[in-house]
Amino acid sequence: QITLRESGPTLVKPTQTLTLTCTFSGFSLSTSGVSVGWIRQPPGKALEWLALIYWDDEKRFSPLLQSRLAITKDTSKNQVVLTVTDVDPVDTAAYFCAHRRVSGAYDKWGQGTLVTVSS
Amino acid sequence: DIQMTQSPSSLSASVGDRVTITCRASQPISNYVNWYQQRPGRAPELLIYVTSLLQSGIPSRFSGSGSGTDFTLTISSLQPDDVATYYCQQSYTNPSTFGQGTKLQIK
């Protein structure tokens, strides 16, 4: 059974760096074909895809945010870490990590973590 | 980036009605469309993947169709539990993109 859980701060100040951790079970990120993505959702708005990391450490980012995003994995801890630098109030959102199928569908999601950017 | 345009943005229907939500891609994406249901305060849940394949555990009243640029999610007989926002997603190319959502309510 695949499960994912996001963790991190609930409140960050503008210009700070946001670090979010996705801890998962039920699969290994060292297995060929496996990947984990991050998606966010500002309050009352649509889903926005952010980043993706593959089993072979290939990474993909949203072009709009690429300069501010980083994604890493720790296969021994079953974790994926997303960092967002220089945050702004517009980065206030629920952040989700999700297991991605080879077809690109996200079939298992974490519960999400709400991050507020405010001074 | 490929844009995904959903319609309608909101919809009100009666229990038992057939409901259709459409999604149009800004360029051909083969059959790489997925559909999600998001209930208030919850994470999205995968309903349909690769246009028409039903995710395990999802009721058979949900179905998907389409190809190229035009795709459809259909609920054959609307149930009260279906009140939610529905999103399409293209996984044809990175960056993946989502539609703006369709909010479904019961009359």
CSV table of C-alpha atoms in Angstrom, one decimal:
chain,number,residue,atom,x,y,z
A,1,GLN,CA,0.0,0.0,0.0
A,2,ILE,CA,1.4,3.3,-1.1
A,3,THR,CA,1.3,6.2,1.3
A,4,LEU,CA,2.8,9.7,1.2
A,5,ARG,CA,2.9,12.4,3.8
A,6,GLU,CA,4.2,16.0,3.5
A,7,SER,CA,5.8,17.9,6.4
A,8,GLY,CA,7.3,21.3,6.8
A,9,PRO,CA,6.6,24.8,8.3
A,10,THR,CA,3.2,26.2,8.2
A,11,LEU,CA,4.4,29.8,8.2
A,12,VAL,CA,7.3,31.3,6.5
A,13,LYS,CA,8.3,34.9,6.0
A,14,PRO,CA,8.8,36.6,2.6
A,15,THR,CA,12.2,36.1,1.1
A,16,GLN,CA,12.9,33.0,3.2
A,17,THR,CA,13.5,29.5,1.8
A,18,LEU,CA,10.7,27.0,2.2
A,19,THR,CA,11.7,23.4,2.7
A,20,LEU,CA,9.1,20.6,2.4
A,21,THR,CA,9.7,16.9,2.9
A,22,CYS,CA,7.7,14.1,1.4
A,23,THR,CA,8.0,10.8,3.3
A,24,PHE,CA,6.6,7.8,1.6
A,25,SER,CA,6.1,4.0,1.9
A,26,GLY,CA,5.0,1.2,-0.3
A,27,PHE,CA,7.4,1.8,-3.1
A,28,SER,CA,11.1,2.6,-3.7
A,29,LEU,CA,12.5,5.6,-5.6
A,30,SER,CA,15.4,3.4,-6.7
A,31,THR,CA,13.1,1.2,-8.8
A,32,SER,CA,13.2,1.8,-12.5
A,33,GLY,CA,10.2,3.9,-13.7
A,34,VAL,CA,9.2,5.3,-10.3
A,35,SER,CA,8.8,9.1,-9.8
A,36,VAL,CA,7.4,11.5,-7.3
A,37,GLY,CA,6.0,14.9,-8.0
A,38,TRP,CA,5.0,18.1,-6.2
A,39,ILE,CA,1.8,20.0,-6.9
A,40,ARG,CA,0.4,23.0,-5.1
A,41,GLN,CA,-2.9,24.7,-4.7
A,42,PRO,CA,-3.4,28.3,-3.6
A,43,PRO,CA,-6.6,28.7,-1.5
A,44,GLY,CA,-9.7,28.5,-3.7
A,45,LYS,CA,-7.6,28.1,-6.8
A,46,ALA,CA,-6.6,25.3,-9.2
A,47,LEU,CA,-3.8,22.7,-9.0
A,48,GLU,CA,-0.4,23.8,-10.2
A,49,TRP,CA,2.3,21.3,-11.1
A,50,LEU,CA,5.7,22.2,-9.6
A,51,ALA,CA,8.4,19.6,-9.9
A,52,LEU,CA,9.2,15.9,-10.5
A,53,ILE,CA,12.1,13.6,-9.6
A,54,TYR,CA,12.7,10.2,-11.3
A,55,TRP,CA,14.3,7.1,-9.9
A,56,ASP,CA,17.4,7.9,-11.9
A,57,ASP,CA,17.6,11.4,-10.4
A,58,GLU,CA,16.4,13.1,-13.5
A,59,LYS,CA,14.4,16.2,-12.5
A,60,ARG,CA,11.8,18.4,-14.2
A,61,PHE,CA,10.5,21.8,-13.1
A,62,SER,CA,7.8,24.2,-13.8
A,63,PRO,CA,9.3,26.8,-16.2
A,64,LEU,CA,7.6,29.6,-14.3
A,65,LEU,CA,9.3,28.6,-11.0
A,66,GLN,CA,12.4,26.8,-12.2
A,67,SER,CA,14.9,29.3,-10.9
A,68,ARG,CA,13.4,29.1,-7.4
A,69,LEU,CA,12.9,25.3,-7.1
A,70,ALA,CA,15.1,22.4,-6.2
A,71,ILE,CA,14.2,18.8,-5.6
A,72,THR,CA,16.2,16.0,-4.1
A,73,LYS,CA,15.6,12.4,-3.0
A,74,ASP,CA,17.0,10.2,-0.2
A,75,THR,CA,16.2,6.6,-1.2
A,76,SER,CA,17.5,5.3,2.1
A,77,LYS,CA,15.0,7.4,4.1
A,78,ASN,CA,12.2,7.1,1.5
A,79,GLN,CA,12.0,10.9,1.2
A,80,VAL,CA,11.8,13.6,-1.4
A,81,VAL,CA,12.6,17.2,-0.5
A,82,LEU,CA,11.3,20.3,-2.3
A,83,THR,CA,12.9,23.7,-1.7
A,84,VAL,CA,11.4,27.0,-2.8
A,85,THR,CA,13.7,30.0,-2.4
A,86,ASP,CA,12.7,33.6,-2.0
A,87,VAL,CA,9.1,33.0,-1.1
A,88,ASP,CA,6.4,35.6,-1.6
A,89,PRO,CA,2.8,35.7,-0.3
A,90,VAL,CA,1.6,34.4,-3.7
A,91,ASP,CA,3.4,31.1,-2.7
A,92,THR,CA,0.8,30.6,0.0
A,93,ALA,CA,-0.8,27.3,-0.9
A,94,ALA,CA,-1.4,23.7,0.1
A,95,TYR,CA,1.5,21.7,-1.1
A,96,PHE,CA,1.0,18.0,-2.2
A,97,CYS,CA,3.5,15.3,-3.1
A,98,ALA,CA,2.2,12.4,-5.1
A,99,HIS,CA,3.4,9.1,-6.6
A,100,ARG,CA,3.5,9.2,-10.4
A,101,ARG,CA,2.7,6.4,-12.7
A,102,VAL,CA,4.8,5.8,-15.9
A,103,SER,CA,1.8,7.2,-17.8
A,104,GLY,CA,2.1,10.4,-15.9
A,105,ALA,CA,-1.0,10.1,-13.7
A,106,TYR,CA,-0.7,10.8,-10.0
A,107,ASP,CA,-2.3,7.8,-8.4
A,108,LYS,CA,-1.5,8.4,-4.8
A,109,TRP,CA,-1.4,11.7,-3.0
A,110,GLY,CA,-0.3,12.9,0.4
A,111,GLN,CA,-2.9,14.8,2.5
A,112,GLY,CA,-1.1,18.1,1.7
A,113,THR,CA,0.4,20.7,3.9
A,114,LEU,CA,-0.8,24.3,4.0
A,115,VAL,CA,2.0,26.9,3.9
A,116,THR,CA,1.3,30.5,4.6
A,117,VAL,CA,3.8,33.2,3.5
A,118,SER,CA,3.4,36.3,5.6
A,119,SER,CA,5.5,38.7,7.6
B,1,ASP,CA,3.4,24.8,-22.2
B,2,ILE,CA,0.3,22.9,-23.1
B,3,GLN,CA,-2.9,24.7,-21.8
B,4,MET,CA,-5.8,22.6,-20.6
B,5,THR,CA,-9.2,24.4,-20.8
B,6,GLN,CA,-12.1,22.8,-18.9
B,7,SER,CA,-15.7,23.6,-19.3
B,8,PRO,CA,-18.0,24.4,-17.7
B,9,SER,CA,-16.3,26.0,-14.7
B,10,SER,CA,-19.2,25.1,-12.5
B,11,LEU,CA,-22.2,22.9,-12.9
B,12,SER,CA,-25.4,22.1,-11.0
B,13,ALA,CA,-27.3,18.9,-11.7
B,14,SER,CA,-29.9,16.6,-10.1
B,15,VAL,CA,-29.3,13.2,-8.5
B,16,GLY,CA,-29.5,10.6,-11.3
B,17,ASP,CA,-28.5,13.0,-14.1
B,18,ARG,CA,-25.9,12.3,-16.6
B,19,VAL,CA,-23.1,14.8,-16.3
B,20,THR,CA,-20.4,15.6,-18.8
B,21,ILE,CA,-17.2,17.7,-18.3
B,22,THR,CA,-15.0,18.6,-21.1
B,23,CYS,CA,-11.3,19.4,-21.4
B,24,ARG,CA,-9.6,20.8,-24.5
B,25,ALA,CA,-5.8,20.8,-24.9
B,26,SER,CA,-4.0,23.6,-26.8
B,27,GLN,CA,-2.2,21.0,-28.9
B,28,PRO,CA,-2.6,17.3,-29.6
B,29,ILE,CA,-1.7,15.1,-26.6
B,30,SER,CA,-2.5,11.6,-27.9
B,31,ASN,CA,-4.5,9.9,-25.0
B,32,TYR,CA,-2.4,11.3,-22.1
B,33,VAL,CA,-5.2,12.8,-20.1
B,34,ASN,CA,-6.1,12.0,-16.5
B,35,TRP,CA,-9.0,13.1,-14.4
B,36,TYR,CA,-9.1,13.8,-10.7
B,37,GLN,CA,-11.9,14.4,-8.1
B,38,GLN,CA,-11.2,16.8,-5.2
B,39,ARG,CA,-13.6,17.0,-2.4
B,40,PRO,CA,-13.4,20.1,-0.1
B,41,GLY,CA,-10.4,20.0,2.2
B,42,ARG,CA,-9.1,16.8,0.7
B,43,ALA,CA,-6.3,15.8,-1.6
B,44,PRO,CA,-7.2,15.1,-5.3
B,45,GLU,CA,-8.1,11.5,-6.1
B,46,LEU,CA,-7.3,9.8,-9.5
B,47,LEU,CA,-10.5,8.7,-11.3
B,48,ILE,CA,-9.5,8.1,-14.9
B,49,TYR,CA,-6.0,7.7,-16.4
B,50,VAL,CA,-4.8,7.6,-20.0
B,51,THR,CA,-8.2,9.0,-21.2
B,52,SER,CA,-10.5,6.0,-20.4
B,53,LEU,CA,-8.9,3.6,-17.9
B,54,LEU,CA,-10.8,3.5,-14.6
B,55,GLN,CA,-8.6,3.7,-11.5
B,56,SER,CA,-9.0,0.8,-9.1
B,57,GLY,CA,-11.8,1.4,-6.5
B,58,ILE,CA,-13.6,4.1,-8.5
B,59,PRO,CA,-17.3,3.5,-9.2
B,60,SER,CA,-18.2,2.4,-12.8
B,61,ARG,CA,-20.5,5.4,-13.2
B,62,PHE,CA,-17.3,7.4,-14.0
B,63,SER,CA,-16.0,7.1,-17.5
B,64,GLY,CA,-13.6,9.0,-19.9
B,65,SER,CA,-13.3,9.4,-23.6
B,66,GLY,CA,-11.6,11.5,-26.3
B,67,SER,CA,-8.4,11.8,-28.3
B,68,GLY,CA,-6.1,14.4,-29.8
B,69,THR,CA,-7.2,17.7,-28.2
B,70,ASP,CA,-10.8,17.0,-26.9
B,71,PHE,CA,-11.6,14.9,-23.9
B,72,THR,CA,-14.6,14.1,-21.7
B,73,LEU,CA,-15.3,12.9,-18.2
B,74,THR,CA,-18.8,11.5,-17.8
B,75,ILE,CA,-20.8,10.6,-14.7
B,76,SER,CA,-23.6,8.3,-15.9
B,77,SER,CA,-25.9,8.8,-12.9
B,78,LEU,CA,-25.0,11.6,-10.5
B,79,GLN,CA,-24.8,10.7,-6.8
B,80,PRO,CA,-24.7,13.0,-3.8
B,81,ASP,CA,-21.2,11.8,-3.0
B,82,ASP,CA,-20.0,13.2,-6.4
B,83,VAL,CA,-20.1,16.8,-5.1
B,84,ALA,CA,-16.6,17.9,-5.7
B,85,THR,CA,-14.3,19.8,-8.1
B,86,TYR,CA,-13.0,17.9,-11.0
B,87,TYR,CA,-9.6,18.5,-12.8
B,88,CYS,CA,-8.1,17.2,-16.0
B,89,GLN,CA,-4.4,16.9,-16.4
B,90,GLN,CA,-2.2,16.3,-19.4
B,91,SER,CA,0.8,14.0,-19.0
B,92,TYR,CA,1.9,14.1,-22.6
B,93,THR,CA,4.9,16.3,-21.9
B,94,ASN,CA,6.6,18.1,-19.1
B,95,PRO,CA,5.6,20.5,-17.6
B,96,SER,CA,2.4,18.6,-16.8
B,97,THR,CA,-0.5,21.0,-16.7
B,98,PHE,CA,-4.0,20.9,-15.1
B,99,GLY,CA,-7.2,22.4,-16.1
B,100,GLN,CA,-8.8,25.2,-14.1
B,101,GLY,CA,-11.4,22.8,-12.5
B,102,THR,CA,-15.1,22.2,-12.7
B,103,LYS,CA,-17.1,22.6,-9.5
B,104,LEU,CA,-20.0,20.2,-9.4
B,105,GLN,CA,-23.0,20.7,-7.2
B,106,ILE,CA,-26.3,19.0,-6.6
B,107,LYS,CA,-29.5,20.9,-7.4
